[in-house]
XYZ file of C-alpha atoms in Angstrom:
490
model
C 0.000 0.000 0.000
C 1.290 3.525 -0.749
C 1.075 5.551 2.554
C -1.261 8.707 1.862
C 0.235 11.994 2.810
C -0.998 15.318 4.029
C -1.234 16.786 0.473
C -3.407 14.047 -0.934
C -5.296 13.847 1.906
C -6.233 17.388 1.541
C -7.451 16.803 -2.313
C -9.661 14.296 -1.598
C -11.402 16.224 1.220
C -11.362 19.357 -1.403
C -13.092 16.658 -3.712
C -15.521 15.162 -1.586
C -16.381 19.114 -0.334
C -19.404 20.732 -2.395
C -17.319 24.069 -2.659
C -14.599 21.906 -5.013
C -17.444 20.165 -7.404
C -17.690 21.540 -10.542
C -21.023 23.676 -9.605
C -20.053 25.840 -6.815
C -17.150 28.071 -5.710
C -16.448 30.295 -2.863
C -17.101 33.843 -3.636
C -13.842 36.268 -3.337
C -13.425 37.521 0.501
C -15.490 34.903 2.131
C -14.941 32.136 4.494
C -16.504 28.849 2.748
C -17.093 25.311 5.598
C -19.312 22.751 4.060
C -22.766 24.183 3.504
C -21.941 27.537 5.578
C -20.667 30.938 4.064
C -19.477 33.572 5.820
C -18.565 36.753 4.613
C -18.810 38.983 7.412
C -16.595 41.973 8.126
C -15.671 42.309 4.194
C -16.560 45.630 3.138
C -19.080 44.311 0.728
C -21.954 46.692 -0.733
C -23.773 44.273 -2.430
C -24.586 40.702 -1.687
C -21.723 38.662 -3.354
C -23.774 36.425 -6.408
C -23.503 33.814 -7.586
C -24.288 32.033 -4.525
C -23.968 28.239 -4.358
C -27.415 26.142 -4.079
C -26.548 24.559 -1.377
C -25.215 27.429 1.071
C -27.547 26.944 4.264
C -26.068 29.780 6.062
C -25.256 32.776 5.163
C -23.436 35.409 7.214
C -23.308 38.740 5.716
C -23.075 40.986 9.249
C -21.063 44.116 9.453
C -20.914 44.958 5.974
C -22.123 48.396 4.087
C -25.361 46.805 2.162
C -28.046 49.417 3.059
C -30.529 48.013 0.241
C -31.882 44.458 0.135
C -33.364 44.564 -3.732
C -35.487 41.553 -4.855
C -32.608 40.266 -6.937
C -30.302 39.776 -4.349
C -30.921 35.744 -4.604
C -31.971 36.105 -8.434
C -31.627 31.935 -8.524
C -33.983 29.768 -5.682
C -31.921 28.788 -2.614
C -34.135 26.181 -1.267
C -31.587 24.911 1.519
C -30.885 28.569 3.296
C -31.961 28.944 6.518
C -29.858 30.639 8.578
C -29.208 34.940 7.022
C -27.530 37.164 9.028
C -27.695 40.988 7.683
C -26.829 42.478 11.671
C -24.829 45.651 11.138
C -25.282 47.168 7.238
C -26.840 49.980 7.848
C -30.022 48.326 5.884
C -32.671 51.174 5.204
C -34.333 49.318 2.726
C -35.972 45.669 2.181
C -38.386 44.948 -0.369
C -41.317 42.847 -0.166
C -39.967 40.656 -2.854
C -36.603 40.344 -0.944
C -37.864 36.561 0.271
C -39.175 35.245 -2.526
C -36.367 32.635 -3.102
C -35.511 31.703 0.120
C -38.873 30.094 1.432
C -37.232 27.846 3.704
C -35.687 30.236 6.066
C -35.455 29.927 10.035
C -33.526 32.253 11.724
C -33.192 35.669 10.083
C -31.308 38.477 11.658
C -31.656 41.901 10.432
C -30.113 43.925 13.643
C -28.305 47.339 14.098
C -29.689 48.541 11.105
C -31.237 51.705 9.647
C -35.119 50.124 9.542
C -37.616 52.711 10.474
C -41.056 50.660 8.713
C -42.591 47.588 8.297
C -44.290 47.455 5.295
C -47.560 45.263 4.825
C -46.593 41.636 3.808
C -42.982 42.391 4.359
C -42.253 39.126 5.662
C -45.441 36.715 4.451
C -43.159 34.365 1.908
C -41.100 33.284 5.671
C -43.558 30.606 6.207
C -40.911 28.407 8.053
C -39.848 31.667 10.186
C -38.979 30.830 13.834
C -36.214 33.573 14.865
C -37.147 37.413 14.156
C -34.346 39.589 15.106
C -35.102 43.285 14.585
C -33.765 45.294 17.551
C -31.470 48.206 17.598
C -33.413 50.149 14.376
C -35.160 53.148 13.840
C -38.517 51.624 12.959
C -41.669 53.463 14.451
C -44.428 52.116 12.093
C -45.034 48.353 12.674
C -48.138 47.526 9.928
C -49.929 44.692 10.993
C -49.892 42.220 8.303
C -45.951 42.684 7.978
C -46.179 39.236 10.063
C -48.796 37.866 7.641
C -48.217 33.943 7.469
C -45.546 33.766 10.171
C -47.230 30.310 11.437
C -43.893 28.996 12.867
C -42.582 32.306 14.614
C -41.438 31.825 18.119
C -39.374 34.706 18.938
C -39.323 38.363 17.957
C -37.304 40.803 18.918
C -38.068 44.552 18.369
C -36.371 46.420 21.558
C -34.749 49.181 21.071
C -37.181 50.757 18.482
C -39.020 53.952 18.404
C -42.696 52.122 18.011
C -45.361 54.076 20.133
C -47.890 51.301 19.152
C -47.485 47.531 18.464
C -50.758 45.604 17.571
C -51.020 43.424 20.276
C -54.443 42.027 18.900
C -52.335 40.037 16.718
C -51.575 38.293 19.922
C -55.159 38.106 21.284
C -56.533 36.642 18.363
C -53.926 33.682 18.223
C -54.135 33.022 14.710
C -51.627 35.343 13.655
C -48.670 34.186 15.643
C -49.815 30.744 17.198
C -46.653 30.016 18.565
C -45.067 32.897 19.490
C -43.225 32.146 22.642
C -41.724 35.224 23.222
C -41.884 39.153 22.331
C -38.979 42.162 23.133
C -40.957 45.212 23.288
C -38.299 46.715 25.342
C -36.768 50.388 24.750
C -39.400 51.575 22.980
C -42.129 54.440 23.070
C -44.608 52.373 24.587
C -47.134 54.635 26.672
C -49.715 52.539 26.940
C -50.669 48.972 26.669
C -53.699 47.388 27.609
C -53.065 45.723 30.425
C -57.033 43.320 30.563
C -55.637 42.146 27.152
C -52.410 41.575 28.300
C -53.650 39.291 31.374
C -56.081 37.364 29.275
C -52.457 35.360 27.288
C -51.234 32.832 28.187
C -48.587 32.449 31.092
C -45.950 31.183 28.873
C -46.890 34.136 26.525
C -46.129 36.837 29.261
C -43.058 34.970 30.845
C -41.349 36.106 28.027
C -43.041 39.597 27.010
C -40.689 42.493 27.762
C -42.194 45.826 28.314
C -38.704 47.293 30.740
C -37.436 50.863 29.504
C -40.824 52.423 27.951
C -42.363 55.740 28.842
C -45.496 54.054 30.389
C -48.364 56.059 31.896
C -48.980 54.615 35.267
C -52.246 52.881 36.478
C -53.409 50.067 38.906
C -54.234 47.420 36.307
C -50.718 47.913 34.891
C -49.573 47.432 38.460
C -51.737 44.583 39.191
C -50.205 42.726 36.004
C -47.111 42.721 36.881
C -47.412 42.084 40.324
C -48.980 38.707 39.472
C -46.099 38.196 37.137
C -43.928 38.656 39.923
C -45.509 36.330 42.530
C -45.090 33.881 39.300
C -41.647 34.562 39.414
C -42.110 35.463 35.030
C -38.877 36.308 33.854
C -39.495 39.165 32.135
C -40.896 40.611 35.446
C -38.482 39.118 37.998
C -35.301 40.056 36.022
C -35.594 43.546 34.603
C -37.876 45.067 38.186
C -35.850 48.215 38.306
C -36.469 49.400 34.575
C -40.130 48.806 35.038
C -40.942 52.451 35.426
C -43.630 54.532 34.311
C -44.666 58.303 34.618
C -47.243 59.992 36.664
C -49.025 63.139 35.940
C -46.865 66.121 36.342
C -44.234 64.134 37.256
C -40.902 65.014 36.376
C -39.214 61.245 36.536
C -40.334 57.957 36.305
C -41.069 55.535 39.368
C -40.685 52.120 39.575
C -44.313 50.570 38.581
C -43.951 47.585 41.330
C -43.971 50.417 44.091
C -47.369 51.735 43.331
C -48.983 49.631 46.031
C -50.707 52.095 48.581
C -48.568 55.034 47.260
C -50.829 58.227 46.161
C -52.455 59.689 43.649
C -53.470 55.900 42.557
C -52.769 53.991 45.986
C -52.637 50.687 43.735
C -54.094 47.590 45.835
C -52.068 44.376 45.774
C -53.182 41.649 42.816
C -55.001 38.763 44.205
C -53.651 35.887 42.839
C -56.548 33.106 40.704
C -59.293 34.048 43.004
C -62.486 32.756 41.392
C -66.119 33.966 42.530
C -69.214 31.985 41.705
C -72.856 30.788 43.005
C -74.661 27.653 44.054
C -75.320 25.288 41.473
C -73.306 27.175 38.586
C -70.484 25.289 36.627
C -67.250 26.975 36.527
C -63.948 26.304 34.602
C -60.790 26.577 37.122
C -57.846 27.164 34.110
C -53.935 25.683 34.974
C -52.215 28.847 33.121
C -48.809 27.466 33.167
C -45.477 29.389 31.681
C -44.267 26.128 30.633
C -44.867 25.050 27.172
C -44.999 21.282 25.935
C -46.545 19.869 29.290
C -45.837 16.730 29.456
C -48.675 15.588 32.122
C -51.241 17.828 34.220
C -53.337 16.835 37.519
C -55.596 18.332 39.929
C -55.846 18.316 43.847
C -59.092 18.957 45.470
C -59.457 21.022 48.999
C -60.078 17.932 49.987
C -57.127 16.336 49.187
C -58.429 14.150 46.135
C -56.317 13.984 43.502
C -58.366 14.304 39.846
C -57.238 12.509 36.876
C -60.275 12.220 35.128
C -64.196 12.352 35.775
C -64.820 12.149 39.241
C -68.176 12.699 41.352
C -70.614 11.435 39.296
C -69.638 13.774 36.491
C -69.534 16.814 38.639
C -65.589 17.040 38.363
C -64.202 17.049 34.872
C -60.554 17.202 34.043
C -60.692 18.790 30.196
C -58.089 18.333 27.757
C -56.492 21.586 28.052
C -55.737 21.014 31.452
C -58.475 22.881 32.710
C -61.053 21.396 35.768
C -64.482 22.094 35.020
C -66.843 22.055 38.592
C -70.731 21.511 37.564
C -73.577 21.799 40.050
C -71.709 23.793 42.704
C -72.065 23.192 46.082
C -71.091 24.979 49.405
C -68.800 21.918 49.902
C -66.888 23.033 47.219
C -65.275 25.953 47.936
C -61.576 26.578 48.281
C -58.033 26.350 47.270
C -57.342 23.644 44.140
C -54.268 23.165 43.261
C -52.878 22.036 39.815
C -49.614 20.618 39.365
C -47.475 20.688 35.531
C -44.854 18.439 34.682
C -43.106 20.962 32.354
C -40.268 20.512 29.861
C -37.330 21.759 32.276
C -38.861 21.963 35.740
C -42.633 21.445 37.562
C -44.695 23.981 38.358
C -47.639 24.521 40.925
C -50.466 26.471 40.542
C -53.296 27.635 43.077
C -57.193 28.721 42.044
C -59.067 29.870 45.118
C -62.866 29.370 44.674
C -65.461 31.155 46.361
C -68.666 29.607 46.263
C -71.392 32.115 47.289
C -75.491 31.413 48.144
C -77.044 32.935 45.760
C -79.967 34.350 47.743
C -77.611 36.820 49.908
C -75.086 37.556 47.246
C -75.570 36.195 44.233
C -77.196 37.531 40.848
C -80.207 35.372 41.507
C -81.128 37.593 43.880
C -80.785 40.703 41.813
C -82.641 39.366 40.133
C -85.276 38.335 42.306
C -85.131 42.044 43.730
C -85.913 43.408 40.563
C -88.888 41.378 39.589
C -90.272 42.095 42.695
C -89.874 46.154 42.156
C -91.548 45.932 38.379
C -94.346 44.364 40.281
C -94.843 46.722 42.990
C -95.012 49.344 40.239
C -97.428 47.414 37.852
C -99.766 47.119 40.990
C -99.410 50.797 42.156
C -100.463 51.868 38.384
C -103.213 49.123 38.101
C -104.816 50.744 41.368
C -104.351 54.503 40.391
C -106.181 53.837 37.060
C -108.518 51.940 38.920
C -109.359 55.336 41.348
C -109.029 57.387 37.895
C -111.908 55.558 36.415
C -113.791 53.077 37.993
C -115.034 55.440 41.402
C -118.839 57.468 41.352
C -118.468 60.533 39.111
C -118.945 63.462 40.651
C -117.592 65.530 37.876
C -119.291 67.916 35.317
C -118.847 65.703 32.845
C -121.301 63.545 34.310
C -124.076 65.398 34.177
C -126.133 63.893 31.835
C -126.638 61.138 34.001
C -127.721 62.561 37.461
C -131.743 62.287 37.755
C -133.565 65.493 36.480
C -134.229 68.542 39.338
C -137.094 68.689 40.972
C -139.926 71.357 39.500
C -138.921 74.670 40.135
C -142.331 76.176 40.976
C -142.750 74.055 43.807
C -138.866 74.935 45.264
C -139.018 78.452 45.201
C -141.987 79.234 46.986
C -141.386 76.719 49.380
C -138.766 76.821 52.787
C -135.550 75.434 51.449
C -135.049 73.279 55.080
C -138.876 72.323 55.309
C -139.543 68.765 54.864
C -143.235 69.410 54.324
C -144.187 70.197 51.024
C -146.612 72.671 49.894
C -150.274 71.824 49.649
C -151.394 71.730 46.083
C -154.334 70.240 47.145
C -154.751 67.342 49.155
C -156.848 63.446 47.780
C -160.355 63.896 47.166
C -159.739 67.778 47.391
C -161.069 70.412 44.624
C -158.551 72.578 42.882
C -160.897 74.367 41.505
C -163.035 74.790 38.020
C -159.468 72.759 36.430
C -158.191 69.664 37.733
C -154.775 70.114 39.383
C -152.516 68.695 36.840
C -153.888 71.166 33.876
C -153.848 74.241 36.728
C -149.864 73.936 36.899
C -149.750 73.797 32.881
C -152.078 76.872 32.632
C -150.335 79.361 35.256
C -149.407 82.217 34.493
C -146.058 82.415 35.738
C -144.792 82.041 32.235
C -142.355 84.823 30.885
C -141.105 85.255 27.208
C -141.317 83.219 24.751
C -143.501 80.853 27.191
C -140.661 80.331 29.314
C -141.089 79.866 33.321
C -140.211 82.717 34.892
C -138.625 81.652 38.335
C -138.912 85.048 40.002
C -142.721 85.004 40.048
C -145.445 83.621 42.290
C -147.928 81.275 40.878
C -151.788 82.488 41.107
C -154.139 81.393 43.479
C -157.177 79.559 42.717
C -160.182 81.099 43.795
C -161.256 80.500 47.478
C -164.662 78.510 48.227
C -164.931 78.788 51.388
C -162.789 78.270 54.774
C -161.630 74.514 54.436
C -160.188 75.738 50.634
C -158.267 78.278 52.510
C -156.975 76.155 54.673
C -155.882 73.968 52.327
C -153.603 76.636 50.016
C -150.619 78.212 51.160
C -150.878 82.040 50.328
C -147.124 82.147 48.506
C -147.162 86.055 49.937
C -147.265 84.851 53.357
C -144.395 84.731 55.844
C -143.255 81.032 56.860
C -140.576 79.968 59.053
C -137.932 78.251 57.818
C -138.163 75.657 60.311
C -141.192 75.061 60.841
C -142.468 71.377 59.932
C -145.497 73.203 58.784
C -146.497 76.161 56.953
C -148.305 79.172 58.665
C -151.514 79.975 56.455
C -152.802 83.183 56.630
């Protein structure tokens, strides 16, 4: 055998090595390793072409390429996914800058002169998992840049000049479904909703950074991160100190975990899972753990009953989130549960207290029962009033018409108005005289114009036959007593 030596050795590695086939060749000023390229730190302007199919990483950092044109890659490079563009002084990238390299992972486009994300800037990176966009100037952040970023775990944008990130493309959880973790730090953050914020998951905000923004400060701000603290969430526990946010007419900013009981806001302390409900309601106690890929989940009663699956008839449900779902409460089964994760790197321990209230002291039953018992008290109190309004004896003018006609007025005047003996038109069996007394009234003549009855006058007298007819007749021009029960004759 004829011993190899150091140069032939060398050939046949250079052989073997894509970069010495026939269709590749390592551009002038780069390092080439297998499938890697590096040309970092060579005073390139433009991306060095032609690039080798096969190059799967691609190191470009700390050059002078301050444009990213769509023809950078003007052949597909389907086995790229690591590019590195950290340090160019990049101002521009076009939309069309991905098209040909649709299997990237990790893309790093650092300390550069960014200041917008366009729409659909980044939408061909389906297989995106590593973002890194800190250290720019970018202040407009257009929500469907991230368009079809399925894969994307982390993003980093600290060190920005956004004043608003759309954080509903968190809270809808179809944009970025596995987005693990989000640098908002060193912005121009003044605001973020903070009942949004609390509603993502755990393993969401152990990894959302908010430190070094001019935030306004308020309780519910406070109350997040205090809960993030007593769940010792890394991006609470380690950055504490540049936390700070600005009160009104305050000249510096103040740490936002020292709010509690200071004034103007006086900022209670979060309570930690405390869950209110009523008799015989079904609640959902959730196991928000910062651990992703849980391997196994379980549930400890007050009791001390450990729940792996149904339990109680069906009353106690382990779901497959992870969540325990309590039906039919009783008082019984109030207080602290306890739900225990078997994460990925270490175990975690979580505690829902549950408050189980009767629902005819505090509960909205009896609100509700309160209520219905006010509309009818009012229902009744108008039934009754239109009842008094309309169905009591009229008194009214308007009811005239049916009272029972007056009495004649030729036998009221002349008579007394408190005597209860009426005058004697003539008595049974007694003569009225030459007419019979019913045609004597007709034919008076106490009858003014026009035939009417004139009330001021006095009826005439029939003529007297004797002493027993003028006893019988009333002379109208006589004085009688008012209270007499019967009438002086003269």
């Amino acid at each position: 055998r004829v011993p190899m030596g150091p140069l032939s050795l060398l050939l046949a590695l250079s052989l073997l090595s894509p970069w010495g086939s026939a269709g590749g060749s390592c551009p002038p000023r780069c390092v080439c390793a297998s499938n890697l390229l590096s040309c970092s730190q060579a005073n390139l302007s433009t991306v060095p072409a032609p690039l080798p199919r096969f190059t799967a990483v691609l190191d470009l950092s700390h050059n002078n390429v301050t444009r990213l044109r769509a023809d950078w890659a003007p052949a597909r490079l389907p086995h790229l996914h690591a590019l590195l563009l950290s340090h160019n002084g990049l101002a521009f990238v076009s939309t069309e800058a991905f098209t040909h390299v649709p299997r990237l992972r990790h893309l790093d486009l650092s300390s550069n002169r960014l200041r917008t994300l366009d729409e659909n800037l980044f939408s061909d990176l389906g297989e995106l998992e590593v973002l890194l966009l800190y250290n720019n100037e970018i202040a407009t952040v257009d929500r469907t840049a991230f368009e079809n970023l399925g894969r994307l775990r982390k993003l980093y944008l600290g060190q920005n000049r956004i004043a608003r990130f759309p954080l509903e493309l968190l809270r809808e959880g179809t944009r970025l479904p596995q987005l693990a973790l989000l640098d908002l730090s060193a912005n121009r953050l003044r605001a973020v909703p903070a009942g949004e914020l609390q509603a993502l998951p755990a393993w969401l905000r152990d990894r959302l950074y908010l430190h070094n923004n001019p935030l306004a400060c308020d309780c519910p701000l406070f109350q997040l991160l205090d809960r993030g603290r007593r769940r010792h969430l890394s991006a609470v526990e380690d950055f504490q100190d540049e936390l700070r946010c600005s009160l009104p007419g305050a000249a510096t900013l103040i740490k936002i975990l020292d709010l509690a009981g200071k004034q103007p806001l006086n900022c209670s302390k979060a309570r930690e899972a405390v869950l209110e409900a009523h008799l015989g309601d079904t609640v959902t106690l959730g196991c928000d753990s910062r651990w992703q890929g849980v391997r196994s989940r379980h549930w400890v009663t007050p009791g001390g009953e450990r729940v792996l699956g149904d339990g109680g008839n069906g009353s106690v449900v382990l779901l497959a989130n992870g969540s325990l779902q309590l039906r039919a409460l009783r008082p019984e089964d109030a207080g602290t549960y306890s739900c225990w994760v078997a994460g990925p790197l270490l175990n975690e321990t979580l505690y829902v207290e549950l408050l189980v209230h009767n629902f005819t002291l505090h509960g909205p039953h009896d609100t509700l029962n309160t209520a219905y018992t006010t509309l009818v008290g009012c229902i009744l109190s108008v039934v009754l009033v239109l009842i008094y309004l309309y169905l009591t004896p009229c008194r009214c003018c308007c009811c005239r018409g049916t009272e029972k006609p007056p009495a004649p007025r030729d036998d009221s005047i002349n008579s007394s108005v408190l005597s209860t003996t009426p005058n004697h038109a003539g008595g049974t069996g007694e003569p009225c005289g030459s007419h019979p007394c019913g045609s004597h009234v007709a034919s008076s003549g106490g009858t003014g114009q026009n035939g009417r009855f004139k009330g001021g006058g006095s009826p005439p007298l029939p003529a007297r036959q004797g002493p027993k007819a003028q006893r019988k007749v009333s002379d109208p021009d006589s004085v009688s007593s008012v209270f007499s029960d019967t009438p002086i004759v003269v």
